[in-house]
């Protein structure tokens, strides 16, 4: 039985959370929240105590991503999934082009397909484990890219399609804060804090260019119906006041601000991305040298450095490995449920120690050997 395999102490990472989201929250951030709690939790989100935390998160993100003048950080409730709906109302004028290469990128395309006020989107697909390229087209007013497709472990460079005039909207839910990005290449770079920002879910954040803000204001002033909770002009107005339109989860905001400031203190995005590079090198290097594991993504340049997927040979049952790891407090290494592969998916976000990734690879080897001989 898998549960009977007990990992020796030297094969236990200092922290066993390797899930791709919700993901590891740093203990230091939780301790800081606990210390701040008596004056912070349970206080009004429209007062300075909470608004100063929102301000720290917004200014910290602007610094982290080196946002050019005129770019603004918007936020609202509902996570990335709600932002897709908000974008369908407030950022896509009529016709969008979507790169669809996994569960999340296909979901945004489906939102737009169902929106009665928009034209049918152009959807460019590629098989799981790869990503397609955008096709510049004068008729497209918004390109929907995904920095990191968390369901498959494929990352793509954020780049404006050559000569394209449409807005570039990037789902960076799991990529933001762990992958390098040049802000001049996007108009909206949106994400949620439960991945690289080591917070909790339920919030969306979007770094928006002046063109994106202009689009949002123009569509807001048109006769298009905008449900208030999904209205980007309302979100903009509130974000400028360092608050959300309706009540947010205060702990999430605190953890986000703490993580952003931690990243900035350590050296900013370049530091964070380099740390993810190191973890990725450890993990993929191990898989390539292993007799039973292989990186799922064939092209090294497309392999995610924030959420890695590793296929196992048929004779090794990845589900049994993940279950054994879980019984030893190493959690959430299971693959994305709908991908249906014999693989492990391992988060490499900045909060995760590269040394813990190395220990994890040794733990996997140990478990595979023990399962084979058991
Ligand atoms: C790339 C990507 N997009 C969107 C989402 C959905 O985010 P949320 O759960 O905040 O709505 C996720 C969540 O895992 C994701 O990884």
mmCIF file of C-alpha atoms in Angstrom, residues 142-371:
data_model
loop_
_atom_site.group_PDB
_atom_site.id
_atom_site.type_symbol
_atom_site.label_atom_id
_atom_site.label_comp_id
_atom_site.label_asym_id
_atom_site.label_seq_id
_atom_site.Cartn_x
_atom_site.Cartn_y
_atom_site.Cartn_z
ATOM 1 C CA UNK A 142 -7.881 42.140 -29.108
ATOM 2 C CA UNK A 143 -5.354 39.291 -29.026
ATOM 3 C CA UNK A 144 -5.750 36.884 -26.111
ATOM 4 C CA UNK A 145 -2.461 35.292 -25.089
ATOM 5 C CA UNK A 146 -1.571 33.179 -22.071
ATOM 6 C CA UNK A 147 1.854 33.638 -20.523
ATOM 7 C CA UNK A 148 1.799 30.288 -18.777
ATOM 8 C CA UNK A 149 -0.804 27.605 -19.514
ATOM 9 C CA UNK A 150 -0.955 26.080 -16.044
ATOM 10 C CA UNK A 151 -2.872 23.011 -17.179
ATOM 11 C CA UNK A 152 -0.081 21.750 -19.441
ATOM 12 C CA UNK A 153 3.082 23.493 -18.230
ATOM 13 C CA UNK A 154 3.663 25.448 -21.442
ATOM 14 C CA UNK A 155 4.992 29.014 -21.275
ATOM 15 C CA UNK A 156 5.154 31.463 -24.159
ATOM 16 C CA UNK A 157 6.947 34.750 -24.616
ATOM 17 C CA UNK A 158 4.696 37.808 -24.338
ATOM 18 C CA UNK A 159 5.140 39.649 -27.620
ATOM 19 C CA UNK A 160 2.888 41.913 -29.667
ATOM 20 C CA UNK A 161 2.010 40.192 -32.915
ATOM 21 C CA UNK A 162 4.100 41.852 -35.639
ATOM 22 C CA UNK A 163 2.469 45.089 -36.801
ATOM 23 C CA UNK A 164 -0.753 44.349 -34.919
ATOM 24 C CA UNK A 165 -2.988 47.195 -33.846
ATOM 25 C CA UNK A 166 -5.342 45.245 -31.558
ATOM 26 C CA UNK A 167 -4.906 45.241 -27.795
ATOM 27 C CA UNK A 168 -2.735 42.465 -26.365
ATOM 28 C CA UNK A 169 -4.512 40.834 -23.396
ATOM 29 C CA UNK A 170 -2.375 38.364 -21.494
ATOM 30 C CA UNK A 171 -3.621 35.808 -18.995
ATOM 31 C CA UNK A 172 -0.631 35.779 -16.680
ATOM 32 C CA UNK A 173 -2.368 34.071 -13.766
ATOM 33 C CA UNK A 174 0.472 31.656 -13.107
ATOM 34 C CA UNK A 175 3.246 33.419 -15.048
ATOM 35 C CA UNK A 176 3.116 36.881 -13.488
ATOM 36 C CA UNK A 177 5.902 37.362 -10.967
ATOM 37 C CA UNK A 178 7.862 34.274 -12.017
ATOM 38 C CA UNK A 179 8.449 34.840 -15.741
ATOM 39 C CA UNK A 180 10.149 37.825 -17.339
ATOM 40 C CA UNK A 181 7.924 40.242 -19.205
ATOM 41 C CA UNK A 182 8.346 43.523 -21.061
ATOM 42 C CA UNK A 183 5.376 45.771 -20.280
ATOM 43 C CA UNK A 184 5.548 47.501 -23.657
ATOM 44 C CA UNK A 185 4.469 44.179 -25.202
ATOM 45 C CA UNK A 186 1.049 44.037 -23.508
ATOM 46 C CA UNK A 187 -2.026 46.172 -22.931
ATOM 47 C CA UNK A 188 -3.538 44.119 -20.130
ATOM 48 C CA UNK A 189 -1.472 41.655 -18.106
ATOM 49 C CA UNK A 190 -3.879 40.063 -15.660
ATOM 50 C CA UNK A 191 -3.515 37.524 -12.896
ATOM 51 C CA UNK A 192 -4.638 36.371 -9.469
ATOM 52 C CA UNK A 193 -2.558 36.179 -6.292
ATOM 53 C CA UNK A 194 -2.698 32.442 -5.518
ATOM 54 C CA UNK A 195 0.302 31.511 -7.712
ATOM 55 C CA UNK A 196 3.615 33.445 -7.873
ATOM 56 C CA UNK A 197 2.219 36.030 -5.477
ATOM 57 C CA UNK A 198 1.811 33.381 -2.792
ATOM 58 C CA UNK A 199 -1.516 34.705 -1.601
ATOM 59 C CA UNK A 200 -5.054 33.422 -1.675
ATOM 60 C CA UNK A 201 -7.531 33.300 -4.541
ATOM 61 C CA UNK A 202 -10.585 35.446 -5.171
ATOM 62 C CA UNK A 203 -8.963 38.620 -6.472
ATOM 63 C CA UNK A 204 -7.962 39.720 -9.970
ATOM 64 C CA UNK A 205 -5.243 42.229 -10.811
ATOM 65 C CA UNK A 206 -4.587 43.762 -14.197
ATOM 66 C CA UNK A 207 -1.671 45.927 -15.335
ATOM 67 C CA UNK A 208 -3.291 48.058 -18.030
ATOM 68 C CA UNK A 209 -1.739 50.291 -20.691
ATOM 69 C CA UNK A 210 -3.166 53.710 -21.570
ATOM 70 C CA UNK A 211 -4.690 52.139 -24.699
ATOM 71 C CA UNK A 212 -6.443 49.491 -22.628
ATOM 72 C CA UNK A 213 -7.745 52.149 -20.246
ATOM 73 C CA UNK A 214 -8.959 54.262 -23.166
ATOM 74 C CA UNK A 215 -10.771 51.214 -24.628
ATOM 75 C CA UNK A 216 -12.380 50.432 -21.312
ATOM 76 C CA UNK A 217 -13.551 54.009 -20.797
ATOM 77 C CA UNK A 218 -14.882 54.238 -24.343
ATOM 78 C CA UNK A 219 -16.818 50.965 -24.093
ATOM 79 C CA UNK A 220 -18.053 52.046 -20.657
ATOM 80 C CA UNK A 221 -19.475 55.223 -22.161
ATOM 81 C CA UNK A 222 -21.121 53.369 -25.072
ATOM 82 C CA UNK A 223 -24.592 51.867 -24.954
ATOM 83 C CA UNK A 224 -23.183 48.397 -24.213
ATOM 84 C CA UNK A 225 -24.680 46.982 -21.018
ATOM 85 C CA UNK A 226 -22.053 46.445 -18.311
ATOM 86 C CA UNK A 227 -22.961 44.521 -15.151
ATOM 87 C CA UNK A 228 -21.485 46.720 -12.384
ATOM 88 C CA UNK A 229 -19.466 43.946 -10.714
ATOM 89 C CA UNK A 230 -17.767 43.263 -14.074
ATOM 90 C CA UNK A 231 -17.405 46.871 -15.143
ATOM 91 C CA UNK A 232 -13.780 47.834 -15.753
ATOM 92 C CA UNK A 233 -14.550 51.586 -15.624
ATOM 93 C CA UNK A 234 -15.980 51.045 -12.128
ATOM 94 C CA UNK A 235 -12.952 48.910 -11.207
ATOM 95 C CA UNK A 236 -10.664 51.661 -12.521
ATOM 96 C CA UNK A 237 -12.396 54.339 -10.495
ATOM 97 C CA UNK A 238 -12.101 52.242 -7.316
ATOM 98 C CA UNK A 239 -8.543 51.072 -8.002
ATOM 99 C CA UNK A 240 -7.425 54.682 -8.276
ATOM 100 C CA UNK A 241 -8.739 55.079 -4.721
ATOM 101 C CA UNK A 242 -6.867 51.927 -3.605
ATOM 102 C CA UNK A 243 -10.044 50.005 -2.994
ATOM 103 C CA UNK A 244 -12.330 47.496 -4.686
ATOM 104 C CA UNK A 245 -15.902 48.106 -5.820
ATOM 105 C CA UNK A 246 -17.274 45.607 -3.307
ATOM 106 C CA UNK A 247 -15.827 44.048 -0.173
ATOM 107 C CA UNK A 248 -12.580 42.141 -0.760
ATOM 108 C CA UNK A 249 -10.930 39.406 1.324
ATOM 109 C CA UNK A 250 -8.505 41.410 3.442
ATOM 110 C CA UNK A 251 -6.101 38.548 4.182
ATOM 111 C CA UNK A 252 -5.553 38.033 0.426
ATOM 112 C CA UNK A 253 -4.622 41.663 -0.047
ATOM 113 C CA UNK A 254 -2.186 41.536 2.840
ATOM 114 C CA UNK A 255 -0.449 38.371 1.616
ATOM 115 C CA UNK A 256 -0.176 39.839 -1.878
ATOM 116 C CA UNK A 257 1.402 43.106 -0.682
ATOM 117 C CA UNK A 258 3.795 41.166 1.536
ATOM 118 C CA UNK A 259 4.925 38.890 -1.282
ATOM 119 C CA UNK A 260 5.382 41.730 -3.773
ATOM 120 C CA UNK A 261 7.535 43.619 -1.295
ATOM 121 C CA UNK A 262 9.530 40.485 -0.490
ATOM 122 C CA UNK A 263 10.239 40.015 -4.202
ATOM 123 C CA UNK A 264 11.284 43.644 -4.565
ATOM 124 C CA UNK A 265 13.596 43.409 -1.547
ATOM 125 C CA UNK A 266 15.237 40.307 -2.994
ATOM 126 C CA UNK A 267 15.933 41.979 -6.348
ATOM 127 C CA UNK A 268 12.625 42.247 -8.187
ATOM 128 C CA UNK A 269 11.349 40.332 -11.186
ATOM 129 C CA UNK A 270 14.789 39.386 -12.470
ATOM 130 C CA UNK A 271 15.593 37.821 -9.100
ATOM 131 C CA UNK A 272 12.258 35.970 -8.993
ATOM 132 C CA UNK A 273 12.561 34.719 -12.572
ATOM 133 C CA UNK A 274 16.143 33.574 -11.973
ATOM 134 C CA UNK A 275 15.035 31.638 -8.920
ATOM 135 C CA UNK A 276 12.322 29.932 -11.004
ATOM 136 C CA UNK A 277 14.936 29.234 -13.706
ATOM 137 C CA UNK A 278 17.066 27.483 -11.084
ATOM 138 C CA UNK A 279 14.169 25.328 -9.891
ATOM 139 C CA UNK A 280 13.273 24.500 -13.498
ATOM 140 C CA UNK A 281 16.843 23.490 -14.278
ATOM 141 C CA UNK A 282 16.837 21.160 -11.263
ATOM 142 C CA UNK A 283 13.502 19.590 -12.143
ATOM 143 C CA UNK A 284 13.837 19.208 -15.916
ATOM 144 C CA UNK A 285 17.507 18.251 -15.535
ATOM 145 C CA UNK A 286 16.491 15.449 -13.203
ATOM 146 C CA UNK A 287 13.668 14.312 -15.540
ATOM 147 C CA UNK A 288 15.951 14.240 -18.564
ATOM 148 C CA UNK A 289 18.529 12.144 -16.722
ATOM 149 C CA UNK A 290 15.935 9.837 -15.166
ATOM 150 C CA UNK A 291 15.195 6.364 -16.522
ATOM 151 C CA UNK A 292 11.426 6.770 -16.087
ATOM 152 C CA UNK A 293 10.611 10.518 -16.247
ATOM 153 C CA UNK A 294 10.552 12.901 -19.251
ATOM 154 C CA UNK A 295 9.542 16.542 -19.502
ATOM 155 C CA UNK A 296 6.046 16.559 -21.051
ATOM 156 C CA UNK A 297 6.730 19.681 -23.139
ATOM 157 C CA UNK A 298 9.006 18.635 -25.985
ATOM 158 C CA UNK A 299 10.555 22.020 -26.815
ATOM 159 C CA UNK A 300 12.848 23.209 -24.001
ATOM 160 C CA UNK A 301 12.031 26.859 -24.798
ATOM 161 C CA UNK A 302 8.327 26.230 -24.181
ATOM 162 C CA UNK A 303 8.789 24.425 -20.857
ATOM 163 C CA UNK A 304 7.295 26.407 -18.018
ATOM 164 C CA UNK A 305 9.646 27.629 -15.313
ATOM 165 C CA UNK A 306 6.726 28.161 -12.923
ATOM 166 C CA UNK A 307 4.615 24.994 -13.289
ATOM 167 C CA UNK A 308 6.473 21.985 -14.628
ATOM 168 C CA UNK A 309 4.895 18.836 -16.044
ATOM 169 C CA UNK A 310 6.813 15.563 -16.110
ATOM 170 C CA UNK A 311 5.527 12.408 -17.792
ATOM 171 C CA UNK A 312 6.261 8.979 -16.357
ATOM 172 C CA UNK A 313 6.945 5.764 -18.253
ATOM 173 C CA UNK A 314 4.008 3.372 -18.372
ATOM 174 C CA UNK A 315 5.442 1.026 -15.761
ATOM 175 C CA UNK A 316 5.464 3.823 -13.146
ATOM 176 C CA UNK A 317 2.072 4.843 -11.810
ATOM 177 C CA UNK A 318 2.286 8.612 -11.332
ATOM 178 C CA UNK A 319 -0.977 8.658 -9.362
ATOM 179 C CA UNK A 320 0.465 6.174 -6.849
ATOM 180 C CA UNK A 321 3.622 8.284 -6.593
ATOM 181 C CA UNK A 322 1.582 11.452 -5.958
ATOM 182 C CA UNK A 323 -0.574 9.621 -3.398
ATOM 183 C CA UNK A 324 2.522 8.352 -1.561
ATOM 184 C CA UNK A 325 4.049 11.820 -1.563
ATOM 185 C CA UNK A 326 0.778 13.183 -0.203
ATOM 186 C CA UNK A 327 0.782 10.596 2.589
ATOM 187 C CA UNK A 328 4.220 12.003 3.453
ATOM 188 C CA UNK A 329 2.969 15.617 3.512
ATOM 189 C CA UNK A 330 4.254 16.496 0.034
ATOM 190 C CA UNK A 331 1.038 17.694 -1.546
ATOM 191 C CA UNK A 332 -0.608 18.624 -4.842
ATOM 192 C CA UNK A 333 1.882 17.059 -7.262
ATOM 193 C CA UNK A 334 -1.008 15.470 -9.193
ATOM 194 C CA UNK A 335 -1.388 16.545 -12.863
ATOM 195 C CA UNK A 336 -4.161 18.850 -14.038
ATOM 196 C CA UNK A 337 -7.226 16.669 -13.726
ATOM 197 C CA UNK A 338 -8.548 17.026 -17.280
ATOM 198 C CA UNK A 339 -5.195 16.478 -18.988
ATOM 199 C CA UNK A 340 -5.444 12.796 -18.105
ATOM 200 C CA UNK A 341 -1.747 11.971 -18.353
ATOM 201 C CA UNK A 342 0.521 9.704 -16.340
ATOM 202 C CA UNK A 343 2.461 12.647 -14.980
ATOM 203 C CA UNK A 344 3.291 14.901 -12.054
ATOM 204 C CA UNK A 345 2.859 18.668 -12.135
ATOM 205 C CA UNK A 346 5.121 20.608 -9.841
ATOM 206 C CA UNK A 347 4.941 24.317 -9.087
ATOM 207 C CA UNK A 348 8.231 26.212 -9.147
ATOM 208 C CA UNK A 349 6.918 29.602 -8.040
ATOM 209 C CA UNK A 350 9.286 32.102 -6.386
ATOM 210 C CA UNK A 351 8.082 31.197 -2.872
ATOM 211 C CA UNK A 352 9.242 27.607 -3.399
ATOM 212 C CA UNK A 353 12.844 26.901 -2.404
ATOM 213 C CA UNK A 354 14.949 25.490 -5.255
ATOM 214 C CA UNK A 355 16.583 23.186 -2.662
ATOM 215 C CA UNK A 356 13.135 21.797 -1.876
ATOM 216 C CA UNK A 357 12.651 21.028 -5.572
ATOM 217 C CA UNK A 358 15.932 19.084 -5.507
ATOM 218 C CA UNK A 359 14.809 17.184 -2.406
ATOM 219 C CA UNK A 360 11.485 16.457 -4.078
ATOM 220 C CA UNK A 361 13.198 14.835 -7.068
ATOM 221 C CA UNK A 362 15.099 12.543 -4.689
ATOM 222 C CA UNK A 363 11.884 11.762 -2.845
ATOM 223 C CA UNK A 364 10.221 10.797 -6.132
ATOM 224 C CA UNK A 365 13.129 8.462 -6.967
ATOM 225 C CA UNK A 366 12.825 6.870 -3.538
ATOM 226 C CA UNK A 367 9.065 6.385 -3.846
ATOM 227 C CA UNK A 368 9.336 4.913 -7.354
ATOM 228 C CA UNK A 369 11.945 2.409 -6.149
ATOM 229 C CA UNK A 370 9.891 1.542 -3.077
ATOM 230 C CA UNK A 371 6.714 1.050 -5.135
#
